PDB file of C-alpha atoms in Angstrom:
ATOM      1  CA  ALA K 164       0.000   0.000   0.000  1.00  0.00           C
ATOM      2  CA  GLY K 165       2.886   2.386   0.757  1.00  0.00           C
ATOM      3  CA  HIS K 166       2.520   6.009   1.749  1.00  0.00           C
ATOM      4  CA  ALA K 167      -0.335   6.675  -0.653  1.00  0.00           C
ATOM      5  CA  GLY K 168      -2.313   3.759   0.762  1.00  0.00           C
ATOM      6  CA  LEU K 169      -1.641   4.873   4.329  1.00  0.00           C
ATOM      7  CA  ALA K 170      -2.687   8.421   3.464  1.00  0.00           C
ATOM      8  CA  ARG K 171      -5.914   7.119   1.919  1.00  0.00           C
ATOM      9  CA  ILE K 172      -6.726   4.969   4.956  1.00  0.00           C
ATOM     10  CA  THR K 173      -5.898   7.852   7.319  1.00  0.00           C
ATOM     11  CA  ALA K 174      -8.125  10.210   5.326  1.00  0.00           C
ATOM     12  CA  GLU K 175     -10.889   7.592   5.338  1.00  0.00           C
ATOM     13  CA  TYR K 176     -10.569   7.228   9.109  1.00  0.00           C
ATOM     14  CA  LEU K 177     -10.674  10.994   9.684  1.00  0.00           C
ATOM     15  CA  ASN K 178     -13.661  11.333   7.346  1.00  0.00           C
ATOM     16  CA  HIS K 179     -15.376   8.483   9.225  1.00  0.00           C
ATOM     17  CA  GLN K 180     -14.820  10.371  12.494  1.00  0.00           C
ATOM     18  CA  ALA K 181     -15.986  13.724  11.087  1.00  0.00           C
ATOM     19  CA  ILE K 182     -19.186  12.341   9.573  1.00  0.00           C
ATOM     20  CA  ALA K 183     -20.108  10.463  12.715  1.00  0.00           C
ATOM     21  CA  ARG K 184     -19.421  13.531  14.866  1.00  0.00           C
ATOM     22  CA  SER K 185     -21.479  15.777  12.614  1.00  0.00           C
ATOM     23  CA  LEU K 186     -24.379  13.338  12.712  1.00  0.00           C
ATOM     24  CA  LYS K 187     -23.989  12.790  16.460  1.00  0.00           C
ATOM     25  CA  LEU K 188     -23.973   9.076  15.804  1.00  0.00           C
ATOM     26  CA  ARG K 189     -20.857   8.193  17.731  1.00  0.00           C
ATOM     27  CA  LYS K 190     -22.188   4.958  19.183  1.00  0.00           C
ATOM     28  CA  ASP K 191     -19.761   2.059  19.122  1.00  0.00           C
ATOM     29  CA  LEU K 192     -21.566  -0.647  21.072  1.00  0.00           C
ATOM     30  CA  ASP K 193     -18.782  -3.228  20.783  1.00  0.00           C
ATOM     31  CA  GLY K 194     -15.861  -0.810  21.311  1.00  0.00           C
ATOM     32  CA  ASP K 195     -13.992  -1.961  18.198  1.00  0.00           C
ATOM     33  CA  GLY K 196     -13.236   1.543  16.902  1.00  0.00           C
ATOM     34  CA  ILE K 197     -15.861   1.636  14.141  1.00  0.00           C
ATOM     35  CA  PHE K 198     -19.053   3.555  14.803  1.00  0.00           C
ATOM     36  CA  ASP K 199     -22.166   1.394  14.529  1.00  0.00           C
ATOM     37  CA  LEU K 200     -23.532   3.450  11.625  1.00  0.00           C
ATOM     38  CA  PHE K 201     -20.488   2.519   9.524  1.00  0.00           C
ATOM     39  CA  GLU K 202     -20.364  -1.080  10.713  1.00  0.00           C
ATOM     40  CA  LYS K 203     -23.782  -1.566   9.144  1.00  0.00           C
ATOM     41  CA  SER K 204     -23.557   0.649   6.055  1.00  0.00           C
ATOM     42  CA  LYS K 205     -19.913   0.637   4.959  1.00  0.00           C
ATOM     43  CA  PHE K 206     -17.937  -2.244   6.411  1.00  0.00           C
ATOM     44  CA  ARG K 207     -20.757  -4.819   6.787  1.00  0.00           C
ATOM     45  CA  THR K 208     -19.400  -5.841  10.195  1.00  0.00           C
ATOM     46  CA  LYS K 209     -21.478  -6.672  13.252  1.00  0.00           C
ATOM     47  CA  PRO K 210     -22.018  -3.666  15.563  1.00  0.00           C
ATOM     48  CA  LYS K 211     -22.418  -5.851  18.646  1.00  0.00           C
ATOM     49  CA  LEU K 212     -19.363  -8.039  17.948  1.00  0.00           C
ATOM     50  CA  ALA K 213     -15.904  -6.433  18.210  1.00  0.00           C
ATOM     51  CA  ASP K 214     -14.242  -9.130  16.072  1.00  0.00           C
ATOM     52  CA  THR K 215     -16.693 -10.044  13.317  1.00  0.00           C
ATOM     53  CA  ASP K 216     -14.508 -12.706  11.683  1.00  0.00           C
ATOM     54  CA  GLY K 217     -13.173 -14.165  14.946  1.00  0.00           C
ATOM     55  CA  ASP K 218      -9.475 -13.860  14.051  1.00  0.00           C
ATOM     56  CA  GLY K 219      -8.476 -12.125  17.280  1.00  0.00           C
ATOM     57  CA  LEU K 220      -8.220  -8.607  15.811  1.00  0.00           C
ATOM     58  CA  LEU K 221     -10.763  -5.874  16.500  1.00  0.00           C
ATOM     59  CA  ASP K 222     -12.694  -4.845  13.394  1.00  0.00           C
ATOM     60  CA  GLY K 223     -11.447  -1.249  13.707  1.00  0.00           C
ATOM     61  CA  ASP K 224      -7.828  -2.389  13.940  1.00  0.00           C
ATOM     62  CA  GLU K 225      -8.267  -4.533  10.844  1.00  0.00           C
ATOM     63  CA  VAL K 226      -9.680  -1.631   8.842  1.00  0.00           C
ATOM     64  CA  PHE K 227      -7.576   1.281  10.113  1.00  0.00           C
ATOM     65  CA  VAL K 228      -4.313  -0.297  11.346  1.00  0.00           C
ATOM     66  CA  HIS K 229      -3.615  -3.644   9.682  1.00  0.00           C
ATOM     67  CA  HIS K 230      -5.499  -2.980   6.402  1.00  0.00           C
ATOM     68  CA  THR K 231      -7.032  -6.444   6.467  1.00  0.00           C
ATOM     69  CA  SER K 232     -10.648  -7.501   6.064  1.00  0.00           C
ATOM     70  CA  PRO K 233     -12.754  -7.625   9.223  1.00  0.00           C
ATOM     71  CA  LEU K 234     -14.907 -10.160   7.367  1.00  0.00           C
ATOM     72  CA  LYS K 235     -12.165 -12.711   6.578  1.00  0.00           C
ATOM     73  CA  VAL K 236     -10.000 -14.651   9.043  1.00  0.00           C
ATOM     74  CA  ASP K 237      -7.246 -14.899   6.397  1.00  0.00           C
ATOM     75  CA  THR K 238      -7.471 -11.787   4.196  1.00  0.00           C
ATOM     76  CA  ASP K 239      -4.572 -12.629   1.893  1.00  0.00           C
ATOM     77  CA  GLY K 240      -5.370 -16.336   1.608  1.00  0.00           C
ATOM     78  CA  ASP K 241      -1.912 -17.493   2.706  1.00  0.00           C
ATOM     79  CA  GLY K 242      -3.280 -20.028   5.179  1.00  0.00           C
ATOM     80  CA  VAL K 243      -2.325 -17.908   8.200  1.00  0.00           C
ATOM     81  CA  SER K 244      -4.918 -15.969  10.205  1.00  0.00           C
ATOM     82  CA  ASP K 245      -4.680 -12.185  10.043  1.00  0.00           C
TER      83      ASP K 245
END
């Protein structure tokens, strides 16, 4: 992903925060770092389950830190869990 990918993810995260703040929809029932509104509409993760795919990583960390899929235990298909 490099610097451009990191910049895109960072911008996406900041936009996610700004939209949620402006809508006053800052609920994050499972504490995974993704607001419930976006769990349902953008990432398709479960708002009441912090680790949707059960790989041991919080959904928010997968999206914003590790750049892996919160819906797949093994995002890159290498046979090793994220």
